[in-house]
Short mmCIF file of C-alpha atoms and ligand atoms in Angstrom, two decimals:
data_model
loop_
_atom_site.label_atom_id
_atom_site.label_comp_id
_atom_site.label_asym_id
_atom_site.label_seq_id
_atom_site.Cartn_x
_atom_site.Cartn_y
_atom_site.Cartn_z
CA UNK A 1 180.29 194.40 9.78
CA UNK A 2 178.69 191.12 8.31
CA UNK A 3 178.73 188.17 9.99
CA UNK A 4 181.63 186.56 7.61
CA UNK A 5 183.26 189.55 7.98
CA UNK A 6 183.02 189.84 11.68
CA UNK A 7 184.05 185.88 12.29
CA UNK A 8 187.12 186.88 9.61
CA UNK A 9 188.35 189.78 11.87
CA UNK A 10 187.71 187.69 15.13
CA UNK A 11 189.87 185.17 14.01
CA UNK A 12 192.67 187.70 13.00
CA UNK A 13 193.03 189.11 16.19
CA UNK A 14 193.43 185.73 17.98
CA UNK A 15 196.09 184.71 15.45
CA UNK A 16 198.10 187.88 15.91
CA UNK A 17 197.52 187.84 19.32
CA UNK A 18 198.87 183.71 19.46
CA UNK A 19 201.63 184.58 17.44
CA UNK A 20 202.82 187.39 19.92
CA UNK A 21 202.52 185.99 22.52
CA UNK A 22 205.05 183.64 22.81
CA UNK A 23 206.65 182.16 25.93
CA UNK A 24 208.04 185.92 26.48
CA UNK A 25 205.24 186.83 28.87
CA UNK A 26 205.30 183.35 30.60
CA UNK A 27 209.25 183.77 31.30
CA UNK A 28 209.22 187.11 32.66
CA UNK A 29 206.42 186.30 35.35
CA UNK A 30 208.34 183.16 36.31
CA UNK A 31 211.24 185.65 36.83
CA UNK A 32 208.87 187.67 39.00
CA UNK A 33 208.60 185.35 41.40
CA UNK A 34 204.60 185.49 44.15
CA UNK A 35 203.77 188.82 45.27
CA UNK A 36 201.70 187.81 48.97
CA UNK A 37 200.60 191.27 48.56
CA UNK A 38 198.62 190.28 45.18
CA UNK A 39 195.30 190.50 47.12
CA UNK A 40 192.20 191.57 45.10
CA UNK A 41 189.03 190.08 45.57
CA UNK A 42 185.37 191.03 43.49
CA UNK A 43 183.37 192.64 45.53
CA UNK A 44 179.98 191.39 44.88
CA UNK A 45 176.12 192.59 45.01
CA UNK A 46 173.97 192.16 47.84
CA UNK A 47 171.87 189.24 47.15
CA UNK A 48 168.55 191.42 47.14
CA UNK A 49 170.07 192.75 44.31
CA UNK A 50 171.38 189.86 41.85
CA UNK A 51 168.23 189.69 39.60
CA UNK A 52 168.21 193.65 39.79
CA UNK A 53 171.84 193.42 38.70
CA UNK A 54 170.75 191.42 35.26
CA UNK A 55 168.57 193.28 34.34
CA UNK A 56 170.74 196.05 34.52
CA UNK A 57 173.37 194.61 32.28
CA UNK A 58 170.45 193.67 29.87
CA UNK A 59 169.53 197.61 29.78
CA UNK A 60 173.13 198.50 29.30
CA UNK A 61 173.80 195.72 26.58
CA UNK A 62 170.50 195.73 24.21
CA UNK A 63 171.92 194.26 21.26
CA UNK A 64 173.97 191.32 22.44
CA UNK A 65 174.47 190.11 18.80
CA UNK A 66 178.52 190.49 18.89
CA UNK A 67 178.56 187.99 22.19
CA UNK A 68 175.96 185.81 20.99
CA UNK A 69 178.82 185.57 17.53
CA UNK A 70 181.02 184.86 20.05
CA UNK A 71 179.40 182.38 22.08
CA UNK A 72 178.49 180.41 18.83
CA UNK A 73 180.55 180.94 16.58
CA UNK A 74 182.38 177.18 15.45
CA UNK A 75 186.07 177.45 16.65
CA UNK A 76 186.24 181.16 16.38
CA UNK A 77 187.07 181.82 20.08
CA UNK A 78 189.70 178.87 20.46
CA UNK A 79 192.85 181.28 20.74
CA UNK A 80 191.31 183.83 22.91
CA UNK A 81 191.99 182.90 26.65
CA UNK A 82 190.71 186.49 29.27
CA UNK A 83 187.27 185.90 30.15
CA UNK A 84 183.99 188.23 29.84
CA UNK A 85 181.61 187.57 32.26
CA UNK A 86 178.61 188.32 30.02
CA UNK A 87 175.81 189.09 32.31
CA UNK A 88 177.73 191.87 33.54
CA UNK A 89 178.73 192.79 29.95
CA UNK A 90 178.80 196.50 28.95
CA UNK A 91 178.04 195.95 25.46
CA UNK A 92 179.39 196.30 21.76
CA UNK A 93 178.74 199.96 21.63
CA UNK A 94 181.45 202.29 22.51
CA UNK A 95 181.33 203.62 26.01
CA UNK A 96 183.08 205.86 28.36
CA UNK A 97 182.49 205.38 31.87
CA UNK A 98 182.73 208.95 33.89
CA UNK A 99 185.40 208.79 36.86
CA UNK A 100 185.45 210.33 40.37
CA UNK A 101 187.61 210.05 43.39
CA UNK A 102 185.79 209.35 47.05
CA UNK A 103 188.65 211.52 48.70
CA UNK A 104 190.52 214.53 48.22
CA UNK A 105 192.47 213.48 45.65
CA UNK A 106 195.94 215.57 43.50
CA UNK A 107 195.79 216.69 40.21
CA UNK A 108 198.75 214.85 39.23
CA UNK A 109 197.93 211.41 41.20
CA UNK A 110 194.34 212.08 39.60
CA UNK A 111 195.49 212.06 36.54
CA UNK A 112 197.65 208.81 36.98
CA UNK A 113 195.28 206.39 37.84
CA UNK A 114 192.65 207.42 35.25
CA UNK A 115 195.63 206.94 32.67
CA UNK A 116 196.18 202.99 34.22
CA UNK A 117 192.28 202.48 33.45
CA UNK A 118 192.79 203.94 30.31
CA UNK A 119 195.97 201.17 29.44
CA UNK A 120 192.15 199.24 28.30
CA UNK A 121 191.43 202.14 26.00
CA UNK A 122 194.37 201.60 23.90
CA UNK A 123 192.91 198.26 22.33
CA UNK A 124 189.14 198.68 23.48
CA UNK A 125 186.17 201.29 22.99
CA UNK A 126 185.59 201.74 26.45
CA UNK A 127 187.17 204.50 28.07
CA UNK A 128 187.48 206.17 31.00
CA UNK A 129 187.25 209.81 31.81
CA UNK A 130 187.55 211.99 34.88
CA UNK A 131 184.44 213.99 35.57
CA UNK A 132 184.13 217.15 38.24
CA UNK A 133 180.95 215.63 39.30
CA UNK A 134 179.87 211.66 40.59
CA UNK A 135 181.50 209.64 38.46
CA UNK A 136 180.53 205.79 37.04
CA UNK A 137 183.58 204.44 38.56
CA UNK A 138 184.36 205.77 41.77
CA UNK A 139 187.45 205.15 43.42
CA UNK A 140 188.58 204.92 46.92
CA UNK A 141 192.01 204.86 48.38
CA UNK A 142 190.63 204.28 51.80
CA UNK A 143 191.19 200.94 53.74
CA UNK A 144 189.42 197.77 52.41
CA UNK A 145 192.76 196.38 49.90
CA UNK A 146 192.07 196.33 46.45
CA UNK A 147 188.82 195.28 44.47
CA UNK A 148 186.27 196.38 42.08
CA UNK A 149 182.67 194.90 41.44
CA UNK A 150 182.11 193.57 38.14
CA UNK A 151 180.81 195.37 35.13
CA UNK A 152 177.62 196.61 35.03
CA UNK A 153 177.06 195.73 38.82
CA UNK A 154 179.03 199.44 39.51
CA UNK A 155 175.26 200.83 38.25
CA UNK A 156 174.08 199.49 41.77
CA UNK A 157 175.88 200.99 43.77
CA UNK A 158 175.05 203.88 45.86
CA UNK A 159 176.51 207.16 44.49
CA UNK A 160 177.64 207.47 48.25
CA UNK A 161 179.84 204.49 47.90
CA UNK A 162 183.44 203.39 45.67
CA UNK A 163 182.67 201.06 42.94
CA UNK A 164 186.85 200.90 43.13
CA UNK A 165 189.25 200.49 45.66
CA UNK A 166 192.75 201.11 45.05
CA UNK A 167 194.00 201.26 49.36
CA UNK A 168 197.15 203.41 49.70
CA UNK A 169 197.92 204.21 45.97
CA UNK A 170 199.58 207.57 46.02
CA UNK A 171 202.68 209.01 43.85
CA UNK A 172 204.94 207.42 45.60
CA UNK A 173 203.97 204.11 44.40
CA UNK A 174 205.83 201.85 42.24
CA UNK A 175 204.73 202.15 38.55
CA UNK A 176 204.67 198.85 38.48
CA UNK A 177 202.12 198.23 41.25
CA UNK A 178 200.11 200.62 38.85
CA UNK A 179 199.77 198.68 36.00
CA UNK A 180 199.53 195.32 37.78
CA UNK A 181 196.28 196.54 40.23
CA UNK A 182 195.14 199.31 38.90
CA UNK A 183 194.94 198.11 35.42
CA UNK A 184 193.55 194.57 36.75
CA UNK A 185 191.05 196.41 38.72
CA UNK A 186 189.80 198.06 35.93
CA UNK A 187 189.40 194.66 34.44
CA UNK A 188 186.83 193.81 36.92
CA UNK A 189 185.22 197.41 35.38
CA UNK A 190 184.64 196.22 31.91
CA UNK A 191 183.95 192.96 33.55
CA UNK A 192 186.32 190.51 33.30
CA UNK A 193 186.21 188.17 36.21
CA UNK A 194 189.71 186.46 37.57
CA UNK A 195 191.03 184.29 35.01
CA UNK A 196 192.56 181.64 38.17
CA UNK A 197 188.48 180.67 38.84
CA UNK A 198 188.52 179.08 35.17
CA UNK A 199 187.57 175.53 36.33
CA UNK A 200 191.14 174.29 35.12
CA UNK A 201 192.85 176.11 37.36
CA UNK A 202 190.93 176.05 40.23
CA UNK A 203 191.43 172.03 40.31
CA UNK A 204 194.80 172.43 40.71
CA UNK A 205 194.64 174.04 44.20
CA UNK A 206 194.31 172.41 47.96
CA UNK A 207 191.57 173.36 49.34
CA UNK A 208 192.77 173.38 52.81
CA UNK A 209 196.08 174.91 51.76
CA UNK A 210 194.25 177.28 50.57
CA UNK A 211 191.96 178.02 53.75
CA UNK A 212 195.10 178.19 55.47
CA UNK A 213 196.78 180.66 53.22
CA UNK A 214 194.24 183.37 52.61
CA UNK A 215 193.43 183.40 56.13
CA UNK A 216 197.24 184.05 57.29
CA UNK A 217 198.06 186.36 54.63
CA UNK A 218 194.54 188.47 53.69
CA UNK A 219 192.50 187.20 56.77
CA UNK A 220 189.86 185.74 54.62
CA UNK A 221 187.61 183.41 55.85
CA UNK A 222 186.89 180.05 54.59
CA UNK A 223 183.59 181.74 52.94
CA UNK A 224 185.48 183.72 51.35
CA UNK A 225 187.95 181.68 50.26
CA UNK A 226 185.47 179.52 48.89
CA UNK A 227 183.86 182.24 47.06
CA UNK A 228 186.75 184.09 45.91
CA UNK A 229 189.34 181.51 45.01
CA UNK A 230 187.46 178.11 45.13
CA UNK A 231 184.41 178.53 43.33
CA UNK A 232 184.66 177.92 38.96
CA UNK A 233 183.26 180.23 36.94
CA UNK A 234 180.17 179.06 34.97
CA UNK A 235 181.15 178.15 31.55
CA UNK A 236 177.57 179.17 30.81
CA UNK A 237 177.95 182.78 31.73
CA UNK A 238 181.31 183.30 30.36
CA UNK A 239 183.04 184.03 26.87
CA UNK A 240 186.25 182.77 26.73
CA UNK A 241 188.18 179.42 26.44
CA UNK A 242 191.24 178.31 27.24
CA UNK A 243 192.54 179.98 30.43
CA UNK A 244 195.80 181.98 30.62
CA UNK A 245 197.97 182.12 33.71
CA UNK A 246 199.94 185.46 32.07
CA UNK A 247 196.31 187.75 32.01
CA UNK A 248 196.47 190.82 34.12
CA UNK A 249 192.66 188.91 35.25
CA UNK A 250 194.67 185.82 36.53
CA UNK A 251 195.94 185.88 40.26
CA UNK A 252 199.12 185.03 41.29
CA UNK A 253 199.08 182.22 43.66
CA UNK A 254 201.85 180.35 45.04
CA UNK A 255 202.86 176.36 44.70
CA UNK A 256 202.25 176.32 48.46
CA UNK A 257 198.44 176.05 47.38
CA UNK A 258 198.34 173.66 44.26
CA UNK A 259 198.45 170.18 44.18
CA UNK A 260 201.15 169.84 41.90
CA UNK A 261 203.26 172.58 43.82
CA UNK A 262 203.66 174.85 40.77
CA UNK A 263 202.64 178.24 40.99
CA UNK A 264 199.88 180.01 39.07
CA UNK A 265 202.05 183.07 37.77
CA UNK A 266 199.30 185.67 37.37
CA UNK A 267 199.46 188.35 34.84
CA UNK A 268 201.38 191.38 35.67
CA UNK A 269 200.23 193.74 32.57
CA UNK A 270 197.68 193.44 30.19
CA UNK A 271 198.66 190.91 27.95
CA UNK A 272 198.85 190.59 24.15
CA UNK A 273 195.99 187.46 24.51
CA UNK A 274 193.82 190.66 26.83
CA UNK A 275 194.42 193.33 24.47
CA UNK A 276 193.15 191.29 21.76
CA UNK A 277 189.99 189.61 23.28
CA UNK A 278 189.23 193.38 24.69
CA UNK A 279 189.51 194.50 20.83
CA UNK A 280 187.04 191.87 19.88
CA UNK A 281 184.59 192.21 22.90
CA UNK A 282 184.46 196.21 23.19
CA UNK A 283 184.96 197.31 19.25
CA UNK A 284 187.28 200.55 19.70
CA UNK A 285 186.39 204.20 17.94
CA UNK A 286 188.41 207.19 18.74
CA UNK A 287 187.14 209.20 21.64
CA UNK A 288 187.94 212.52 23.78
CA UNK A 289 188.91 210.80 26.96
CA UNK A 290 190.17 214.63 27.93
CA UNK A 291 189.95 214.41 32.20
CA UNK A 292 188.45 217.47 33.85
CA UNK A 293 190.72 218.73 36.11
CA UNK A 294 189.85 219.77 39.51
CA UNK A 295 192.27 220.74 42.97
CA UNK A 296 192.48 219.11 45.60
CA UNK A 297 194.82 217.66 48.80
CA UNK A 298 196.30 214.02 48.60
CA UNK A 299 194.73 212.06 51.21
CA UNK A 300 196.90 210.14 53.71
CA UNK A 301 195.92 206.35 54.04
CA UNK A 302 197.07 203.62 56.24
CA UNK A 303 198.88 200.28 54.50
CA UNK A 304 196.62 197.78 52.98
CA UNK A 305 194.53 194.95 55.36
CA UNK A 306 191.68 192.60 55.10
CA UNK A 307 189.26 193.52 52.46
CA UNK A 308 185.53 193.28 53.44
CA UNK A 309 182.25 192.65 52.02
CA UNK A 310 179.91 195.63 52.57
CA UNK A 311 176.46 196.21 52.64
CA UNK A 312 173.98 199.04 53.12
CA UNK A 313 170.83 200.41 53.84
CA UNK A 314 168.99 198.68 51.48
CA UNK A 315 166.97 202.28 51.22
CA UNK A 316 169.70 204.02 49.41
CA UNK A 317 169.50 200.90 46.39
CA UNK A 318 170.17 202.24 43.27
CA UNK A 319 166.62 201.73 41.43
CA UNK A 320 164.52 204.54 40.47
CA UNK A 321 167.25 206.05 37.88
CA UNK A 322 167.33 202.52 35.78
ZN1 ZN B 1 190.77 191.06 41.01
#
């Protein structure tokens, strides 16, 4: 596509995507009502490994000329509101990221979860696929609460380790619970960072209310707070512009923590606004997303708790391969 054409479709999708929008999505989260069990934080890289990290997105995303449209382009992005973080950017070309599961895992739950990260495949061309062997994503349903790294970063990590960590998710789970983590987490995958660390929305929270509450509900520490919750994105380093409360990237967090004692709603579905800025960012082409199917026993895992950062041996880095 030309660059007229290209800055033509762009702008279609954000108007179709304004005009559907509505206040519909904003009135059913206020409905909803705060979830305390929201908790999802990015896990992030070692700090040995930041620079590797770049130049590992820079490998995976050659081209760059759709984002650099994007990030230049006069007005073009105004409608759009979920954010890419480009330097962990998978790139314009189609991609399907391979899946595995760190534990026994059933058919049938198998199956489920890939089809939550696949809700992205719908508007996007990047899919997800279940493989037999080590997969790109690799999930977890072990202890640790729910997070993903971001992007390209899951290249990084050991092939011992989760990239994704979905604690507790079995059959039993509420659907909804489903599309509200598992399709956020897979967010993080194609990564989009939290939409609440736009710099507009972190102004309007306490600090110290907010030190108080992640430490009595997730047992974060201030560090983490800080990092998670209090820290604005870069404008530099993201694509993206006017942040939206109702993404499936934005947490909910309650009007115990903001200055003005309103609640950020947090999205509880991909969005129209999403769905649209993933069709821009990640141009979609049909694909066999068919899942190999393998058997195995559903694991047993204890309730969600504190999420962690983790490191390791700094001899099982993911280098030589890239
Ligand atoms: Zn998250």
């Amino acid at each position: 596509m030309d660059e007229t054409g290209y800055k033509k479709a762009l702008r279609d999708i954000a108007r179709i995507a304004g005009e559907a929008v509505g206040d519909q999505a904003s009135a059913a989260n206020d409905a909803a009502g705060f979830d305390p069990g929201a908790g999802c934080h990015i896990m992030l890289l070692p700090p040995r490994l930041q620079q590797r990290a770049a130049e590992v997105a820079a490998t995976e995303n050659p081209t760059n000329a759709p984002l650099q449209e994007l990030a230049l382009g006069d007005g073009v992005l105004t409608p759009q509101r979920l954010t890419l973080y480009t330097s962990r950017y998978w790139g314009p070309v189609p991609k399907a990221l391979t899946v595995s599961f760190m534990e026994s895992t059933a058919k049938e739950l198998r199956e489920r979860i890939v089809s939550h990260l696949n809700a992205w495949a719908t508007y996007g061309g990047i899919s997800f696929a279940e493989t037999s062997g080590i997969g790109d994503v690799r999930i977890s349903r072990g202890p640790g609460g729910y997070w993903s790294y971001l992007g390209t970063d899951i290249k990084l990590i050991p092939k011992n380790r989760q990239t994704m960590n979905l604690q507790g998710f079995s059959m039993s789970t509420d659907e909804k619970e489903y599309r509200r983590v598992i399709r956020h987490e897979a967010g993080h995958t194609l990564g989009y960072p939290h939409e609440h660390m736009r710099q507009v929305l972190v102004d309007r929270i306490d600090p110290q209310k907010a030190y108080d509450y992640f430490l009595r509900t997730q047992g974060w520490s201030k560090e983490m707070v800080d990092q998670q919750v209090l820290t604005a994105l870069d404008p530099a380093k993201i694509i993206g512009t006017e942040p939206d409360q109702d993404s499936i990237m934005c947490y909910q967090l309650p009007g115990a923590i903001t200055k003005d004692g309103k609640p950020i709603r947090g999205g509880l579905d991909i969005n129209p606004l999403d769905s649209a800025f993933t069709a821009t960012v990640y141009p979609k082409i049909l694909r066999d997303t068919e899942a190999r199917a393998s058997t195995g026993a559903e694991t047993e895992v204890p309730l969600p708790r504190t999420p962690v950062a983790v490191d390791w041996d700094p001899q099982d880095d993911v280098l030589a391969s890239l």
